[in-house]
Amino acid sequence: MIPWIQAIRIVQIIFGLIVLALTAYVISTFYDSWSISDTVNYLLFLGCWTSFIAVPYLGAAPIFFPKLAHRFVIPAVEVITMIFWFAGFIALGAELPPPRWCHYSTCRALQAVTVFGSFEWVLFVVTSYFAIVDLLHHRHTGESAQKTPHGAHLGV
């Protein structure tokens, strides 16, 4: 059975890919003022960062590469990614017009990006909390990372 944290990692990758696809769609519409927005480009970066760098590292390193899963790096990547998502969805939400004025496809796509970005932020808040609790637990007890029945280290 998959641990619950791995299920959250899968959802984080899916939401990151959704944000990546929607922001790529918005950027591909050259006739729209949103196509050149720094906020949209930042959210495109966040989709790539989350789906291809942060979550694969957070999910695979503690299990398959325990030497790369340093006990301070895991919470740092979690918290940094959480802050990135918070800044991204708040910045985009502040730039969007009210829903009653949003009648074209790129605007609606950006509304969806804001929603998925906020969900992504909530997921990273949860995983960051458990990563910090795990770090503090190991710090107080002096234990190394917890081991699974297979002998792999779980960083979170």
Short mmCIF file of C-alpha atoms in Angstrom, two decimals:
data_model
loop_
_atom_site.label_atom_id
_atom_site.label_comp_id
_atom_site.label_asym_id
_atom_site.label_seq_id
_atom_site.Cartn_x
_atom_site.Cartn_y
_atom_site.Cartn_z
CA MET A 1 0.00 0.00 0.00
CA ILE A 2 1.21 3.51 -0.83
CA PRO A 3 1.85 5.73 2.20
CA TRP A 4 -0.40 8.79 2.33
CA ILE A 5 2.52 11.14 1.69
CA GLN A 6 3.18 9.44 -1.66
CA ALA A 7 -0.44 10.00 -2.63
CA ILE A 8 -0.01 13.70 -1.87
CA ARG A 9 3.15 13.73 -4.01
CA ILE A 10 1.21 12.27 -6.93
CA VAL A 11 -1.48 14.95 -6.55
CA GLN A 12 1.23 17.63 -6.34
CA ILE A 13 2.71 16.44 -9.63
CA ILE A 14 -0.72 16.33 -11.30
CA PHE A 15 -1.61 19.85 -10.13
CA GLY A 16 1.83 21.08 -11.22
CA LEU A 17 1.30 19.62 -14.68
CA ILE A 18 -2.15 21.23 -14.88
CA VAL A 19 -0.67 24.63 -14.00
CA LEU A 20 2.12 24.02 -16.50
CA ALA A 21 -0.34 23.17 -19.29
CA LEU A 22 -2.68 26.08 -18.58
CA THR A 23 0.09 28.66 -18.36
CA ALA A 24 1.68 27.29 -21.53
CA TYR A 25 -1.69 27.71 -23.24
CA VAL A 26 -1.94 31.31 -22.05
CA ILE A 27 1.62 32.09 -23.16
CA SER A 28 0.92 30.55 -26.58
CA THR A 29 -1.87 33.07 -27.23
CA PHE A 30 0.24 35.89 -28.61
CA TYR A 31 -2.68 38.25 -29.11
CA ASP A 32 -3.43 38.54 -25.40
CA SER A 33 -1.81 40.86 -22.88
CA TRP A 34 -1.49 37.91 -20.47
CA SER A 35 0.97 36.26 -22.85
CA ILE A 36 3.74 38.60 -21.77
CA SER A 37 2.91 38.75 -18.07
CA ASP A 38 5.79 38.04 -15.70
CA THR A 39 3.34 36.44 -13.29
CA VAL A 40 2.22 33.93 -15.90
CA ASN A 41 5.85 33.16 -16.75
CA TYR A 42 6.57 32.68 -13.05
CA LEU A 43 3.70 30.21 -12.74
CA LEU A 44 5.00 28.35 -15.79
CA PHE A 45 8.31 28.06 -13.95
CA LEU A 46 6.48 26.84 -10.83
CA GLY A 47 4.72 24.13 -12.81
CA CYS A 48 8.08 22.94 -14.13
CA TRP A 49 9.81 23.29 -10.76
CA THR A 50 7.13 21.30 -8.96
CA SER A 51 6.53 18.58 -11.54
CA PHE A 52 10.09 17.92 -12.67
CA ILE A 53 12.43 18.94 -9.84
CA ALA A 54 10.94 19.42 -6.36
CA VAL A 55 8.35 16.65 -6.08
CA PRO A 56 10.46 13.96 -7.81
CA TYR A 57 13.30 14.84 -5.44
CA LEU A 58 11.03 14.90 -2.37
CA GLY A 59 9.36 11.64 -3.33
CA ALA A 60 12.30 9.61 -4.59
CA ALA A 61 15.37 10.80 -2.72
CA PRO A 62 14.38 9.57 0.77
CA ILE A 63 13.51 6.12 -0.57
CA PHE A 64 15.99 5.46 -3.38
CA PHE A 65 18.84 7.91 -2.65
CA PRO A 66 19.00 8.34 1.13
CA LYS A 67 22.38 10.08 0.99
CA LEU A 68 20.85 12.84 -1.16
CA ALA A 69 17.94 13.27 1.24
CA HIS A 70 19.67 15.37 3.86
CA ARG A 71 17.44 16.03 6.85
CA PHE A 72 17.72 19.81 6.38
CA VAL A 73 17.33 19.82 2.61
CA ILE A 74 13.94 18.06 2.54
CA PRO A 75 12.20 20.66 4.77
CA ALA A 76 14.02 23.47 2.96
CA VAL A 77 12.77 22.34 -0.46
CA GLU A 78 9.26 21.90 0.99
CA VAL A 79 9.16 25.38 2.54
CA ILE A 80 10.73 27.12 -0.44
CA THR A 81 8.25 25.49 -2.81
CA MET A 82 5.38 26.39 -0.47
CA ILE A 83 6.49 30.05 -0.47
CA PHE A 84 6.86 30.00 -4.27
CA TRP A 85 3.29 28.75 -4.70
CA PHE A 86 1.90 31.26 -2.21
CA ALA A 87 3.58 34.14 -4.01
CA GLY A 88 2.48 32.85 -7.42
CA PHE A 89 -1.20 32.29 -6.84
CA ILE A 90 -1.59 35.50 -4.80
CA ALA A 91 0.17 37.57 -7.48
CA LEU A 92 -1.98 36.11 -10.25
CA GLY A 93 -5.17 36.44 -8.24
CA ALA A 94 -4.40 40.12 -7.61
CA GLU A 95 -3.95 40.79 -11.34
CA LEU A 96 -7.06 39.00 -12.59
CA PRO A 97 -10.26 40.94 -13.26
CA PRO A 98 -13.45 40.05 -11.36
CA PRO A 99 -15.16 36.87 -12.60
CA ARG A 100 -18.01 38.83 -14.19
CA TRP A 101 -15.48 40.49 -16.56
CA CYS A 102 -13.63 37.30 -17.40
CA HIS A 103 -15.35 35.94 -20.53
CA TYR A 104 -12.48 34.79 -22.75
CA SER A 105 -10.50 31.56 -22.65
CA THR A 106 -7.14 32.87 -21.45
CA CYS A 107 -8.74 34.68 -18.54
CA ARG A 108 -10.66 31.56 -17.54
CA ALA A 109 -7.50 29.49 -17.86
CA LEU A 110 -5.76 31.90 -15.51
CA GLN A 111 -8.63 31.62 -13.05
CA ALA A 112 -8.10 27.86 -13.09
CA VAL A 113 -4.35 28.37 -12.61
CA THR A 114 -5.09 30.49 -9.53
CA VAL A 115 -7.33 27.77 -8.08
CA PHE A 116 -4.89 24.94 -8.76
CA GLY A 117 -2.04 27.11 -7.45
CA SER A 118 -3.90 27.65 -4.19
CA PHE A 119 -4.56 23.90 -3.87
CA GLU A 120 -0.89 23.24 -4.57
CA TRP A 121 0.05 25.71 -1.85
CA VAL A 122 -2.23 23.95 0.66
CA LEU A 123 -0.67 20.59 -0.20
CA PHE A 124 2.81 22.02 0.34
CA VAL A 125 1.71 23.57 3.64
CA VAL A 126 0.70 20.10 4.82
CA THR A 127 3.85 18.36 3.63
CA SER A 128 6.06 21.20 4.92
CA TYR A 129 4.49 20.88 8.34
CA PHE A 130 5.23 17.16 8.50
CA ALA A 131 8.77 17.68 7.15
CA ILE A 132 9.48 20.25 9.87
CA VAL A 133 7.91 18.06 12.56
CA ASP A 134 10.05 15.16 11.35
CA LEU A 135 13.17 17.35 11.42
CA LEU A 136 12.42 18.54 14.96
CA HIS A 137 11.65 15.01 16.13
CA HIS A 138 14.99 13.72 14.86
CA ARG A 139 16.76 16.72 16.31
CA HIS A 140 15.35 16.17 19.80
CA THR A 141 15.74 12.40 19.89
CA GLY A 142 19.09 12.27 18.12
CA GLU A 143 17.81 9.56 15.78
CA SER A 144 18.67 9.35 12.14
CA ALA A 145 15.88 9.22 9.56
CA GLN A 146 13.14 6.67 10.14
CA LYS A 147 13.51 3.40 8.30
CA THR A 148 10.83 1.49 6.47
CA PRO A 149 10.55 -2.30 6.74
CA HIS A 150 12.63 -2.46 3.56
CA GLY A 151 15.45 -0.44 5.11
CA ALA A 152 14.86 2.73 3.07
CA HIS A 153 14.91 6.07 4.82
CA LEU A 154 11.80 8.19 4.86
CA GLY A 155 12.65 11.87 5.02
CA VAL A 156 9.08 12.99 5.62
#
